[in-house]
Every structure is written in C-alpha cells, then in structure tokens.
XYZ file of C-alpha atoms in Angstrom:
619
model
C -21.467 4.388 -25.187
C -18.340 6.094 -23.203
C -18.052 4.762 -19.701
C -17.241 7.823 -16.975
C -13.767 6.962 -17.648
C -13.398 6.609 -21.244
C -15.071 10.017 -20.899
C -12.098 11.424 -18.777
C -9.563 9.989 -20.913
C -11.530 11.779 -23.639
C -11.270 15.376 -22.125
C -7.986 14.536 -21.511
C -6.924 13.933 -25.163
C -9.141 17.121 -25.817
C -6.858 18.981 -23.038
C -3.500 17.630 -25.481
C -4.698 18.672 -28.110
C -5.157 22.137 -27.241
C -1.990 22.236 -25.580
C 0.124 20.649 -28.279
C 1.116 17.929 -25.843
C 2.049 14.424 -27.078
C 2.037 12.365 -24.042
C 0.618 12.988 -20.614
C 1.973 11.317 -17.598
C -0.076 10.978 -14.685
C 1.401 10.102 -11.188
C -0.233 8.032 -8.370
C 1.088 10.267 -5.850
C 1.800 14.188 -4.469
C 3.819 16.956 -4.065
C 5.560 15.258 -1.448
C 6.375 11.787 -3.218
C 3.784 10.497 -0.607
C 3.013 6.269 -0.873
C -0.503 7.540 0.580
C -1.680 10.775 -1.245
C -4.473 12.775 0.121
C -7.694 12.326 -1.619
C -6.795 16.048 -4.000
C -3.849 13.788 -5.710
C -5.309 10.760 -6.236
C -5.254 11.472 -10.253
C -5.146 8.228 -11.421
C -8.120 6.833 -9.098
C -10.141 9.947 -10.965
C -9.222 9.041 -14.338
C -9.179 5.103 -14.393
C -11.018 4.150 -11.245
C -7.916 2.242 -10.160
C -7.550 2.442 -6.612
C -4.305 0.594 -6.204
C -2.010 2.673 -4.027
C 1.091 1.965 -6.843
C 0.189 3.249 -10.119
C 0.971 5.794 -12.963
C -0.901 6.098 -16.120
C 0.242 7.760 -19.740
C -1.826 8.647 -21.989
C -1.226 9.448 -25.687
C -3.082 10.109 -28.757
C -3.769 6.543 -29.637
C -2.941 4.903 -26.228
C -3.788 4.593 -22.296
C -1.766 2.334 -20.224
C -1.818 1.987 -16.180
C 1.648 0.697 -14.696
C 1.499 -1.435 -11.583
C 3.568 -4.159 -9.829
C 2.364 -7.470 -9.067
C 0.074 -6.659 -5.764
C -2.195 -4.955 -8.449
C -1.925 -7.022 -11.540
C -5.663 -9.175 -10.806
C -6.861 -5.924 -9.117
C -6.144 -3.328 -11.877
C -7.386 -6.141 -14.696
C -10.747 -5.808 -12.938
C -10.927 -2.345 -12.345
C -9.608 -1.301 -15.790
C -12.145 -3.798 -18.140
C -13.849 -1.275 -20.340
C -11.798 1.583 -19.713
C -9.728 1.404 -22.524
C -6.782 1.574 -20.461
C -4.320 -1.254 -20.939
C -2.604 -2.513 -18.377
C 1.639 -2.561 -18.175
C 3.109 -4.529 -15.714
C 5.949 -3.969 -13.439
C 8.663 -6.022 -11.621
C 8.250 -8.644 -13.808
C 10.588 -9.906 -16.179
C 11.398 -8.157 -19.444
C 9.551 -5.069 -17.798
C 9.712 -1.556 -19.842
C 8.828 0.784 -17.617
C 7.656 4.391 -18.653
C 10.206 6.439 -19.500
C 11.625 3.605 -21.654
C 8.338 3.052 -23.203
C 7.502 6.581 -24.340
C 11.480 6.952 -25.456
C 11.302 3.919 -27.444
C 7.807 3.069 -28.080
C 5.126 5.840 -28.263
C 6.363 7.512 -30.832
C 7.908 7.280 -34.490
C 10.977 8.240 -35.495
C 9.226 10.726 -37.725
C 8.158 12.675 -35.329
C 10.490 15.846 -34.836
C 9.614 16.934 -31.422
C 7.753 15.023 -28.550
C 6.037 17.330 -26.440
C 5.528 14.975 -22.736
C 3.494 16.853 -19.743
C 3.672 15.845 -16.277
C 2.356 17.645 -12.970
C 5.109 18.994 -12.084
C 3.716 19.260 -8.506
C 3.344 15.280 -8.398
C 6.696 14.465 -10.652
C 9.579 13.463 -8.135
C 12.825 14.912 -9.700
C 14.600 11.588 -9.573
C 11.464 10.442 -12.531
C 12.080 12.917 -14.214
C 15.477 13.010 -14.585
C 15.016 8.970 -15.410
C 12.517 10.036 -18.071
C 14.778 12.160 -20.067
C 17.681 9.950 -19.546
C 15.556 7.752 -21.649
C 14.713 10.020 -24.385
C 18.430 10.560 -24.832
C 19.616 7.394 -24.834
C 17.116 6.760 -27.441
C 18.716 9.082 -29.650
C 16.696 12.168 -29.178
C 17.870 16.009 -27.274
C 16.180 17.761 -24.996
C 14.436 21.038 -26.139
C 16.886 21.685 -29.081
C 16.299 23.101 -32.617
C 17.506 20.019 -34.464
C 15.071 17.074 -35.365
C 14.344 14.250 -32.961
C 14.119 16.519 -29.708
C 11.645 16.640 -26.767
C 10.189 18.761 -24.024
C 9.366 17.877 -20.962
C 6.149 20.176 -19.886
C 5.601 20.891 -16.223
C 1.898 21.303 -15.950
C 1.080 22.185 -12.174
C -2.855 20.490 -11.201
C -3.356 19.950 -15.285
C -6.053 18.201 -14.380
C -7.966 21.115 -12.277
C -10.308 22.434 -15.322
C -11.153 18.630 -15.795
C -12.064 17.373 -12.424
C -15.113 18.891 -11.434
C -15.454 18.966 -7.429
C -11.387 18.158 -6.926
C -11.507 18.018 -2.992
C -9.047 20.739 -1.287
C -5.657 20.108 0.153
C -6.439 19.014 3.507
C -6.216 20.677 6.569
C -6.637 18.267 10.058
C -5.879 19.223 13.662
C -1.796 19.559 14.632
C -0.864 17.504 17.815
C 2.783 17.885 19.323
C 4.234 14.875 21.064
C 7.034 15.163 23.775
C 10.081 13.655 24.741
C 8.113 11.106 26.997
C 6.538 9.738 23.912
C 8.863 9.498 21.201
C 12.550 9.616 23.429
C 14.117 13.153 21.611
C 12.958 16.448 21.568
C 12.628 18.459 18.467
C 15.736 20.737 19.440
C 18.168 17.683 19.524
C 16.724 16.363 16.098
C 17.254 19.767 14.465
C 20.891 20.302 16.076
C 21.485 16.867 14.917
C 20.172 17.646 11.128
C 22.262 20.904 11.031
C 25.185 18.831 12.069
C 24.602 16.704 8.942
C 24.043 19.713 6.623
C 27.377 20.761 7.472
C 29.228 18.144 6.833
C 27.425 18.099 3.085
C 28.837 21.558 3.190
C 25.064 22.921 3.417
C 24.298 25.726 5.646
C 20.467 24.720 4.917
C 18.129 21.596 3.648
C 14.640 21.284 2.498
C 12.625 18.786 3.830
C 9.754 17.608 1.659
C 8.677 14.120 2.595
C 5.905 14.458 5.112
C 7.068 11.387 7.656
C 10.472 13.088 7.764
C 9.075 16.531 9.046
C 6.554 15.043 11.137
C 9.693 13.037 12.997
C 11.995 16.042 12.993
C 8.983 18.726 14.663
C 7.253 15.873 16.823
C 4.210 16.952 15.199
C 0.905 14.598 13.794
C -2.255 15.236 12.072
C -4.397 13.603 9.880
C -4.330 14.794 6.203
C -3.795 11.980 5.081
C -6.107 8.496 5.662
C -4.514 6.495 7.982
C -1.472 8.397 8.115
C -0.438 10.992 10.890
C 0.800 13.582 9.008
C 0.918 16.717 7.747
C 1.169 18.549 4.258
C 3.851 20.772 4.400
C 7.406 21.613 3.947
C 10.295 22.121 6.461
C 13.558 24.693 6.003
C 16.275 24.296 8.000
C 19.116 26.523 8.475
C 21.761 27.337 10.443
C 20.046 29.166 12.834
C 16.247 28.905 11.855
C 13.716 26.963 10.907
C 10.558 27.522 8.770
C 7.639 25.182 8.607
C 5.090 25.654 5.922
C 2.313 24.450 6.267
C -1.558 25.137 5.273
C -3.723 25.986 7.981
C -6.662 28.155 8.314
C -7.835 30.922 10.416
C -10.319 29.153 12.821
C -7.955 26.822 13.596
C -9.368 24.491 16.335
C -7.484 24.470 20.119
C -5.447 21.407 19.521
C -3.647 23.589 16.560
C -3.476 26.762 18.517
C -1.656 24.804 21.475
C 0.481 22.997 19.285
C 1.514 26.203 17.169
C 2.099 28.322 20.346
C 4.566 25.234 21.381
C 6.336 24.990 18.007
C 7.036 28.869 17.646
C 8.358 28.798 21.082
C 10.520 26.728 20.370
C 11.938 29.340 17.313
C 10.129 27.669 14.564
C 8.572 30.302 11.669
C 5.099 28.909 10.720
C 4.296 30.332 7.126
C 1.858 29.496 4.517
C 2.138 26.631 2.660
C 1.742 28.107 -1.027
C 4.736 30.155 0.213
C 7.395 28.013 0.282
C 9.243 29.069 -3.102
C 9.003 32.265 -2.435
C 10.418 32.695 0.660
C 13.444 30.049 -1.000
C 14.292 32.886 -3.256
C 14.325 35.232 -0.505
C 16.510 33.426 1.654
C 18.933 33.342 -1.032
C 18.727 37.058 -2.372
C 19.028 38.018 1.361
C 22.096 36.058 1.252
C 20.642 33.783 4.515
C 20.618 30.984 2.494
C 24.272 30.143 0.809
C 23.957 26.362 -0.112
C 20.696 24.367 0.116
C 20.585 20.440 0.646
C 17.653 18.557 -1.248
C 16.390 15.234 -1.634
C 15.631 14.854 -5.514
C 13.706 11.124 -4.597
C 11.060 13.432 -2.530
C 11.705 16.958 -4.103
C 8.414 17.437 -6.760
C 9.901 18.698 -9.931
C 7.623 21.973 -10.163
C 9.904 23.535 -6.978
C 12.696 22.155 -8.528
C 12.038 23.976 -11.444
C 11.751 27.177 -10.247
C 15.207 26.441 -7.573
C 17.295 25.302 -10.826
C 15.663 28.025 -12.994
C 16.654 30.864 -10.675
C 20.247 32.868 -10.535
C 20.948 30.553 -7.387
C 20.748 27.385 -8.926
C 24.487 26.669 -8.895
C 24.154 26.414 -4.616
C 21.666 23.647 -5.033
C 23.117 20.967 -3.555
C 21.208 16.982 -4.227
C 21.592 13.417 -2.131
C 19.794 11.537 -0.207
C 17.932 12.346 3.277
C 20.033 11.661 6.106
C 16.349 11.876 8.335
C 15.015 8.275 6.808
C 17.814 6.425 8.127
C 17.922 8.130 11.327
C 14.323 7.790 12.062
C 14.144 4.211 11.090
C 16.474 3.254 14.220
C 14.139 3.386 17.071
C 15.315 4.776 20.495
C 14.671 3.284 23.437
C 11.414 4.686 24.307
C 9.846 4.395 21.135
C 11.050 0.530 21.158
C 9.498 0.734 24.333
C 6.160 2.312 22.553
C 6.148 0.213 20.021
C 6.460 -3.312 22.305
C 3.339 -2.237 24.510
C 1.098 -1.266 22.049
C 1.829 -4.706 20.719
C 0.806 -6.302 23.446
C -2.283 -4.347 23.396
C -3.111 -4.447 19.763
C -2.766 -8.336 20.348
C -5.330 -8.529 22.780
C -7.810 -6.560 20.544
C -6.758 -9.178 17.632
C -7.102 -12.104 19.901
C -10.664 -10.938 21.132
C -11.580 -10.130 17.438
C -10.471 -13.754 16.053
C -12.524 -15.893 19.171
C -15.161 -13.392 18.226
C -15.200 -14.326 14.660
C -14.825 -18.637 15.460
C -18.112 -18.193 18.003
C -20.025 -16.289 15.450
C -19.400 -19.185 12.480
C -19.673 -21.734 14.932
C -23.250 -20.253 16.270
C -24.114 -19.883 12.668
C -24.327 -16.016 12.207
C -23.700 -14.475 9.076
C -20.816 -12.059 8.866
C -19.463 -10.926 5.627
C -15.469 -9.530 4.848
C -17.008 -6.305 5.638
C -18.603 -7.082 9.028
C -15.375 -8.751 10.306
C -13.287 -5.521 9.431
C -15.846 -2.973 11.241
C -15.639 -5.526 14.078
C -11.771 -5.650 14.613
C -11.404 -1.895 14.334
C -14.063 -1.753 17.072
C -12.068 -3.555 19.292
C -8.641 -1.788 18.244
C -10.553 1.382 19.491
C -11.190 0.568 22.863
C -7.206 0.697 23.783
C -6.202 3.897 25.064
C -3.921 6.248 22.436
C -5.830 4.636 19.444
C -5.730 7.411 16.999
C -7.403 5.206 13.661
C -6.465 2.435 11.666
C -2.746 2.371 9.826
C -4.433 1.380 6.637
C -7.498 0.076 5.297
C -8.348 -3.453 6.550
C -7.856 -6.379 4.043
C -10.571 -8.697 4.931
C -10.715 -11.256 2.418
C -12.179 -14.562 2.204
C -11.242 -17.073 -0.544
C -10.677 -16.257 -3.679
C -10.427 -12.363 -2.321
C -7.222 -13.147 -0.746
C -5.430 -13.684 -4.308
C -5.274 -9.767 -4.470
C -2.562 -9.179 -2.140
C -4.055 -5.567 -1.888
C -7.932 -6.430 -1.796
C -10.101 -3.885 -1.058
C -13.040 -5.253 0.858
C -16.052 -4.297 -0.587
C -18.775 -2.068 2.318
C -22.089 -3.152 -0.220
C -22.370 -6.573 -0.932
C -19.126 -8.095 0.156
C -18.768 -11.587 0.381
C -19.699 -13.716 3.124
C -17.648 -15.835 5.784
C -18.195 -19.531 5.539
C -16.828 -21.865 7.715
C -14.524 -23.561 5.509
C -11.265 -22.703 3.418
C -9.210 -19.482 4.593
C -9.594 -16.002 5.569
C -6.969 -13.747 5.036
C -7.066 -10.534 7.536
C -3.963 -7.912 6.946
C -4.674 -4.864 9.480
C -2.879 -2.254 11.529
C -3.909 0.136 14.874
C -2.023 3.804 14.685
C -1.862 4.586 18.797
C -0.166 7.589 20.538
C 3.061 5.286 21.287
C 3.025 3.207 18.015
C 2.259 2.002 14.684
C 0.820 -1.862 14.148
C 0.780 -3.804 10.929
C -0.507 -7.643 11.182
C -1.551 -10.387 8.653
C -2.867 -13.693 10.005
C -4.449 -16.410 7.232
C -7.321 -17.792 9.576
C -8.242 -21.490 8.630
C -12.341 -21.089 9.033
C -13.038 -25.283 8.983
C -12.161 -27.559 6.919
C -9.097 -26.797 4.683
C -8.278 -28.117 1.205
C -4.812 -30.228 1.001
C -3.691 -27.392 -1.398
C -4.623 -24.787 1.473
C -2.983 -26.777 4.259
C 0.141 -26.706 1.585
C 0.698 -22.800 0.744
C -0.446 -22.501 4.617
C 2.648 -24.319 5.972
C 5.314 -23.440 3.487
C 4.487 -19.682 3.548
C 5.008 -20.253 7.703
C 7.953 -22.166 6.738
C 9.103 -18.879 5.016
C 8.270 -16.953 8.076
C 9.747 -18.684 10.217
C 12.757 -18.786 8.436
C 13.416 -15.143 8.482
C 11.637 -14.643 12.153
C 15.019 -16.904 13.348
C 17.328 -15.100 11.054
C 21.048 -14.462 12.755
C 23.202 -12.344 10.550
C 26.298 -10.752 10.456
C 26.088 -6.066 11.005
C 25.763 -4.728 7.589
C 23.568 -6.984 5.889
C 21.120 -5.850 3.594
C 17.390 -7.002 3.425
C 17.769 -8.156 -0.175
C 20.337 -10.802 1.248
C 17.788 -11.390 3.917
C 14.690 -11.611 1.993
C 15.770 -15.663 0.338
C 15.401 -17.001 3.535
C 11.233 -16.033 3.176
C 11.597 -17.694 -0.234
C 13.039 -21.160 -0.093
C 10.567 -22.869 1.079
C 8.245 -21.895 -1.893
C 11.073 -22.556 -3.735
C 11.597 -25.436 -3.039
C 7.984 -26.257 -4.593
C 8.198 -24.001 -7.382
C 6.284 -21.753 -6.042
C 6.549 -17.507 -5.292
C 5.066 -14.602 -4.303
C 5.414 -11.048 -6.733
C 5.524 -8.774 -3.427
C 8.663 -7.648 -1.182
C 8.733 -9.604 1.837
C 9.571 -6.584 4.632
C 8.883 -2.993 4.598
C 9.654 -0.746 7.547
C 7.536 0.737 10.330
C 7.321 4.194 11.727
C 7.015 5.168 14.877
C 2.972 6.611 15.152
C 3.772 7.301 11.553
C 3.754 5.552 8.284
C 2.935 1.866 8.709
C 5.467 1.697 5.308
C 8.605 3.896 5.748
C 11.976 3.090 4.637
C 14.942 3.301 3.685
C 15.348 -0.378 4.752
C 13.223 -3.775 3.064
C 13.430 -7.036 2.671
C 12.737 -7.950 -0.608
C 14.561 -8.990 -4.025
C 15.756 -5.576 -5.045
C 19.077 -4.657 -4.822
C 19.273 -2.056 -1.959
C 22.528 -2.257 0.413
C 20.515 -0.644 3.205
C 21.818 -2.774 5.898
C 19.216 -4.080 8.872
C 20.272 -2.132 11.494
C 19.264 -2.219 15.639
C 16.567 -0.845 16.508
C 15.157 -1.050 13.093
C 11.435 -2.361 13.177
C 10.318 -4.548 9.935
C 7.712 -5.850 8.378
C 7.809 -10.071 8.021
C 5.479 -10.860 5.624
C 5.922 -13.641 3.242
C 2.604 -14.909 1.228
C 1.311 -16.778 -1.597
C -1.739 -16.226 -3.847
C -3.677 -18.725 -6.431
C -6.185 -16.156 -8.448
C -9.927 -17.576 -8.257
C -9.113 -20.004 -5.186
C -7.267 -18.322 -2.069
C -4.368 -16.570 -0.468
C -2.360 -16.971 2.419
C 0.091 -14.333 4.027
C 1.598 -14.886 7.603
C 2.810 -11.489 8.746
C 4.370 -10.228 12.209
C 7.073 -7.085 12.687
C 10.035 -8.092 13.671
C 12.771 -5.645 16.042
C 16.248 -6.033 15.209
C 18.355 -6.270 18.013
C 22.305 -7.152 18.845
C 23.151 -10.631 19.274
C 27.107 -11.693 20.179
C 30.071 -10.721 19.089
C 33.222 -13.075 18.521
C 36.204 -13.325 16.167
C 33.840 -13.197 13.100
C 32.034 -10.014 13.463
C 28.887 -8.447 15.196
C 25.969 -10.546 15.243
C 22.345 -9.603 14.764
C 19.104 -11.258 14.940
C 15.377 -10.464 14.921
C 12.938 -10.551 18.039
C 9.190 -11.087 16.523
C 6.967 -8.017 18.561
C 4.027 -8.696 17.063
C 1.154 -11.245 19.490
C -1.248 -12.562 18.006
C -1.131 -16.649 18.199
C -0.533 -18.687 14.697
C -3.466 -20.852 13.772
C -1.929 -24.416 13.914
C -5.035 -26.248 12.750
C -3.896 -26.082 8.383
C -0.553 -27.083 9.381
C 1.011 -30.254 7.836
C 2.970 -30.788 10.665
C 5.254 -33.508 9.272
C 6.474 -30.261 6.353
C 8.126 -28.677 9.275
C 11.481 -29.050 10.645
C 12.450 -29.353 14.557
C 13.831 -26.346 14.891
C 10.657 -24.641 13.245
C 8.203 -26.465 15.179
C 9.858 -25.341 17.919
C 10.280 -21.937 17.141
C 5.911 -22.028 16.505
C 5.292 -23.771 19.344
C 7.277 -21.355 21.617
C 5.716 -18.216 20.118
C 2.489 -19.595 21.059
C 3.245 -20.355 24.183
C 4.218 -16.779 24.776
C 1.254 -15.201 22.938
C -0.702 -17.450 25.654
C 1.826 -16.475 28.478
C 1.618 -12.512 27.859
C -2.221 -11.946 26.626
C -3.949 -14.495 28.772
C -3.904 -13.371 31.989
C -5.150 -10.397 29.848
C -8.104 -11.403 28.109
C -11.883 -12.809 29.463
C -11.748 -16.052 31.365
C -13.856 -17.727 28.077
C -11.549 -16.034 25.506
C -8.551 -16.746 27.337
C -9.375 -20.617 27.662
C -9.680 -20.419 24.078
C -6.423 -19.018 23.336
C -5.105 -21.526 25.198
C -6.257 -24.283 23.275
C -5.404 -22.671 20.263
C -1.458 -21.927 21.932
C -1.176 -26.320 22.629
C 2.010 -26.844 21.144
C 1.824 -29.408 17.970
C-alpha cells in the first residue's frame, strides 16, 4: 500500500506524463532564493516529508532522489524510509550534484530530447544556468532540431493542481524602523545603492532577496517563521523607487503607518504580482535604460520573461553590492546587537539554572519542555519580536542531527546524565541572537568529556583568532578544525555563518567554513563560531557563540584583525579534561567566565546569580 508520499510522487509522474516532461526538479526554496521559504514553497516538505531546510528533489520516470548536505544526511535517512525517495548526498567527496546527475546519469544516450521542468518561480538563474552547462558539456544542445538536445521547461507553481489546500503567500503586519535603531536612514541607503548602480553603468537594479530589501527600506514583518521579512521585490532607479509587495485591503494600523511613512518618503507601493509588468513598462517608457540583477537571487521565471523581451540586451548580471554592505554593522547596530546580548544571556542563564534545579529536584522535563521554557524567558526582554529559528533541544543521541527537530508529542526526556545539546536564537527590535551550548546533565562518559573539550579546543581557537585585513573565512575556518584533527576526527557542517541585524540569523556573503569563498572577514562583520561534533546513536556536542570582528594594530606587516566573542552565556566546565587544554586556552575559558559572571550577575536573582558564580570558578 502507497504511503501519502509515494502517492504524491505518483501524481507527480502522472503530471509528466501528461506534460511530456522527463525530469522534474523540485527546489527547497522561493521566488526569492530564500534559506527559509514561507510555508506556500516548501515543495519538497509536501512531497517527501523532509523538513530539512537544504534540500532539492528530482524526480524521473524510474527514479526519486532528495539532495542534502551533511546536517541532513541521519535526518533525511529517517524521514525518507518508505518513500521511495533515495537519498544523494552533498559536500561529500566524489559528490554529483544535480545538474551533473541528470546530464550524465538519468538518461540514455538514446534518448533524442530530454524534456527537464523546474518552477521557474523557485529556480535561481545561477541553477539554471549550472544545469544546462551540464547538459552541454555532456554532449547534448539546448532546444535544437538535431538528436541529443534538451529543454529546460519553466513550470510556474507546477505543483498547484496537486497540492490540495497549498497555504497562500503570506501577508504579516509591516513595521518601519528608524535611524535610532538601525544607524542609517532609508534615503542614505538608496543614494548609496544608486551610487553603485552607476558605477555598473546601471541607471536601475532589481532587488529580489528579501533581507536585502528589508535592510535597504528599514522595513520588517513576519512572512516568514522566524524571519523578519517581507515577500516582495524592490526597483530602484535613478530617481524612484518601487516596492512590490502583497498586501491586502484591511490592512491592520501597523501597515497603514508604516506605508504612509514609506510613500513619504517617495517610495511607489504596487502589487506584488505586478512586478514584470511594470519592468516592461519602465523600459518601453524609456525610464528604465539598463537594469542591474543578481542572477544568485533572481528566480528564473522573471528572468525569463526580462531575457525574452525586446529589452533583453540592457540586462545587466553580478553580484549584489547590498549583502556586503549590510553585513558590516554600523555603530549603532553593533551597539544593538552587544545589548541584546547581554540580555539574551540573562534569559539563557536563568533558563540553564532552571533546567539543573528541575533534574536535581527530580522533575521530568522532556527536549520539548526545555525549549517552551527558554523561549518563555527570551520573551520577557523588551523588543523580543519571536525566536530566530526553531529551538534544537536535543538530548543524547538527538544531538547527532546537527539540525534536529525536537519532537512537541512524545519527545524524549531529560535525564541527568550524558549531554544536552541546546542551539537557539531571540529576534529583538535591536538584534538578532544565535547560541549553542552542549550542557553536561551529570555524569559524562570519557568519550563525552573527549568531543566536549576538543570541540572547545576548536572554539577557542578561532574565538582568539588575530589575522591579517583581507582574509577569508575559508582560511579561518582550520583553526576550528585542528583540534579534531588532530584525533581524526570532523564535523560535515561550515563552522561560521553570518548574522543580520533583526534579520536573518544566517545572512552572508561572508563564512567560515571549507569552501573556497575569498569573502574577506571584515570590521564590523558579526559571525557565527560554531564548531561541533556528532557520533549517530550516542551524542553531539556543538559550542557556539557570535563573534564581532573588530581592528586590532597596525605595524610594518599590515592591518591586524581579531574577533571579540558577544555572545554571554557561561561555558559548562564540568566535561572538561582539563589537562587537553593549553595555557593560553584555559585562560582564554577561564576569563570569559569570569566576565559572563562579571556582566550578568549583578543582573540575575541572588540564588541564580550564586549559581553562576560557581559555575564561572576558573579551572
């Protein structure tokens, strides 16, 4: 009997074979190229019942296959088992991807034409361009008479006739934040963007990644979980600016004021499904001469119809300049983002004495009950506008899946023993939060007390990191590593991923991880430090704080840099092997501590405050 899955892989064969399509690609995220899609796009969740937040899937005639990276491998095994969709796995050694896989492997060399369809809507350009890169290298041409050809088949919401109850693009309440919050008004961002466009030789650019135009207008919302944003697109030219964006009628108050605020300051709010059209009538109206895009967050289906239409020559492609920009924090949002730290410490320090006294009184509390319990006490601070991202609270063998989703029915239960893995994040007026701490519970296995001090070793490693101004993270991210290295052992995840600013709690364009990306760390950049390690069936550990890069010294061999960790919430020294650490790290541990205790104690209850303290004695 046909699970509900195999089912909607089923229909979707059916759907191919009334189309005449060969392959069908379907991507994990939106029209936006969003990390985070809204619950409309997430396609693959509705066809496989994988929830993992990285995944595409292709199906063909004889075939299903999910492809994930290693945060999802034990995760998507689980989810997958009798689906019928096989998993492929990604940044791994001797990897093939997709577009190499349907180029080379899907489909005979019998086969005249290959039909593939994709949502256009949810296709970056940059994938598909990479897709049919593949088919011709593999010896076949694109939409051509002659034999071994294929098309690539832009299929806007294919899946709309299939999905029965598809929820509607979203449409939350619009807040505008001023210059006392984020440090630059929307004026001097635009000026600053057109300034950019012309030296590309644009006299216009269309913004589609949601982050960017929520930095540019000073605007948030909430159509998407966890994230502060808003679905929409953003025109700029010389001397306008359009937003579209999809809002009803009986808009509440908070929209009204923020829309009266944004079209006095000369912005053009339109309807979202509008956006193409009005592209083509900025350019037959000649107000629109040369258009900047970014193909990594353009969705292939606008694309289309831009490279498809008489204007397509003045079409201009590169990269964003607003992702670099808006990762460099200005003073006031470094400002922002160092208080709320201190507050979303105190709600984590109250939330991990809370969770000791309840094991050591003997109450039962499951992953579940811990996670309710620490976003409880994240919304008592002032400015809390939600959680960043859904709590990991995982206990045991739940921490081997680096992206564990805790279960609300039946989740396991706390013991007090082994390790307890809780990766959580606040989203507050004047900040974003992301924090990991590996709790030892009681007593701690000697293989536990191992992958607990070398994965600190790792983070303290980079935490202390001095480097010279234009390093990249990949030349960072070793310094996580050696330790584990040194041990033979590794983690499959990147160790650093950037912050936003009351935005994403994962923006780029800067990492730390083994890629090769020369983004250099710059000041003001705020980053993720996050090394862990993961044994399936037994445990997991992950030590994360975000780090601020700031300017160190200069002298005769260049600009220095160095991270300051912003993050307070004390390190549990009770699993360390002490004698595995060096001077220089205990030192580093033992004065962190101590400034946890010096900053949040004063801070906290009398009886929770004594107990930081003894947890803050320096080893």
């Amino acid at each position: 009997m046909e699970n509900l899955y195999q089912g909607r892989i089923s229909a979707i064969r059916q759907l191919m074979s009334r189309k005449g399509w060969d392959a069908v690609i379907i991507s994990g995220s939106d029209p936006h190229s969003s990390e985070y899609p809204a619950l409309r796009w997430k396609q693959v969740e509705w066809a496989t019942g994988f929830t993992g937040e990285a995944g595409d899937v292709v199906i063909t005639a004889d075939h299903a296959g999910l492809w994930t990276d290693t945060r999802y491998f034990i995760q998507a095994n689980e989810q997958l088992a009798g689906t019928g969709v096989e998993l492929h796995k990604t940044r791994v050694p001797g990897q093939i991807l997709i577009p190499e896989w349907l180029a080379e492997h899907a489909f005979s060399d019998s086969k005249d034409m290959v039909a593939v369809a994709i949502d256009g809507l949810c296709q970056g350009v940059s994938a598909v361009a990479d897709l049919k890169n593949a088919f011709i290298s593999a010896g076949r041409e694109e939409s051509s008479s002659e034999s071994s050809s294929f098309r690539i088949i832009s299929a806007p919401d294919m899946l709309e006739e299939l999905w029965e109850d598809r929820p509607i693009i979203p449409q939350t309440p619009i807040i505008t934040l001023g210059s006392d919050i984020v440090g630059e008004g929307r004026q001097s961002k635009l000026a600053w963007l057109r300034a950019e466009m012309a030296a590309r030789g644009c006299d216009a650019m269309l913004v589609t990644a949601l982050d960017e135009i929520a930095w540019l207008l000073n605007v948030r919302g909430s159509d998407i979980e966890y994230n502060p944003l808003v679905i929409s697109y953003l025109l700029v030219s010389c001397d306008s600016v359009c937003w579209f964006v999809k809002k009803g009628n009986a808009m509440d108050t908070e929209t009204r004021d923020s829309f009266s605020e944004l079209r006095a300051d000369g912005i053009d709010i339109q309807s979202y499904e509008d956006v193409s059209f009005n592209l083509q009538s900025q350019f037959e109206d000649g107000l629109v001469e040369r258009l900047f895009v970014d193909p990594s967050t353009l969705n292939y289906d606008l694309y289309n119809i831009l490279k498809n239409s008489q204007f397509s020559a003045s079409v201009v492609e590169g990269e964003s300049p607003v992702s670099l920009r808006k990762s460099i924090k200005n003073a006031a949002e470094i400002e922002g983002m160092i208080e709320v730290h201190e507050a979303d410490g105190l709600a984590m320090e109250k939330f991990l004495y809370w969770l000791e006294s309840c094991l050591a009184d003997g109450i039962a509390i499951s992953e579940w009950d811990a996670a309710v319990k620490l976003s409880g006490f994240r919304a008592e601070i002032p400015g809390y506008r939600g959680d960043s991202f859904e709590t990991i609270s995982a206990y045991g063998a739940s921490a081997a899946l680096p992206h564990y989703v805790t279960p609300r029915i039946g989740a396991p239960m706390l013991e007090a023993r082994g390790l307890y893995l809780c990766d959580s994040g606040g989203q507050y007026m004047n900040g974003t939060t992301d924090i990991t701490r590996t709790v030892p519970l009681g007593p701690c296995t000697m293989l536990e007390k191992e992958d607990y001090t070398l994965v600190l070793k790792g983070h303290i490693g980079l935490a202390m990191a001095v480097f010279p101004r234009g390093t990249a993270g990949c030349q960072l991210d070793a310094l996580a590593r050696i330790p584990l290295w040194h041990m033979r052992r590794n983690y499959g995840h990147g160790t650093g991923h950037g912050v936003g600013f009351f935005l994403g709690v994962h923006e780029g364009p800067q990492d730390i991880r083994q890629n090769f990306k020369r983004v250099a760390i710059a000041p003001g950049m705020i980053t993720s430090n996050e090394p862990g390690i993961y044994r399936e069936g037994m445990h997991g550990v992950r030590h994360e704080s975000l780090v601020l890069c700031v300017e160190d010294e200069c002298n005769e061999f260049g600009d220095w840099l160095r991270f300051e960790t912003i993050t307070l919430c004390h390190i549990d020294t009770s699993a360390i092997i002490v004698n595995l650490l060096t001077e220089a790290e205990r030192q580093w541990l033992n004065a962190y501590n101590a400034r946890v205790y010096e900053q949040l104690g004063p801070k906290l209850p009398r009886e929770t405050a004594e107990w930081l303290e003894e947890k803050c004695k320096p080893i």
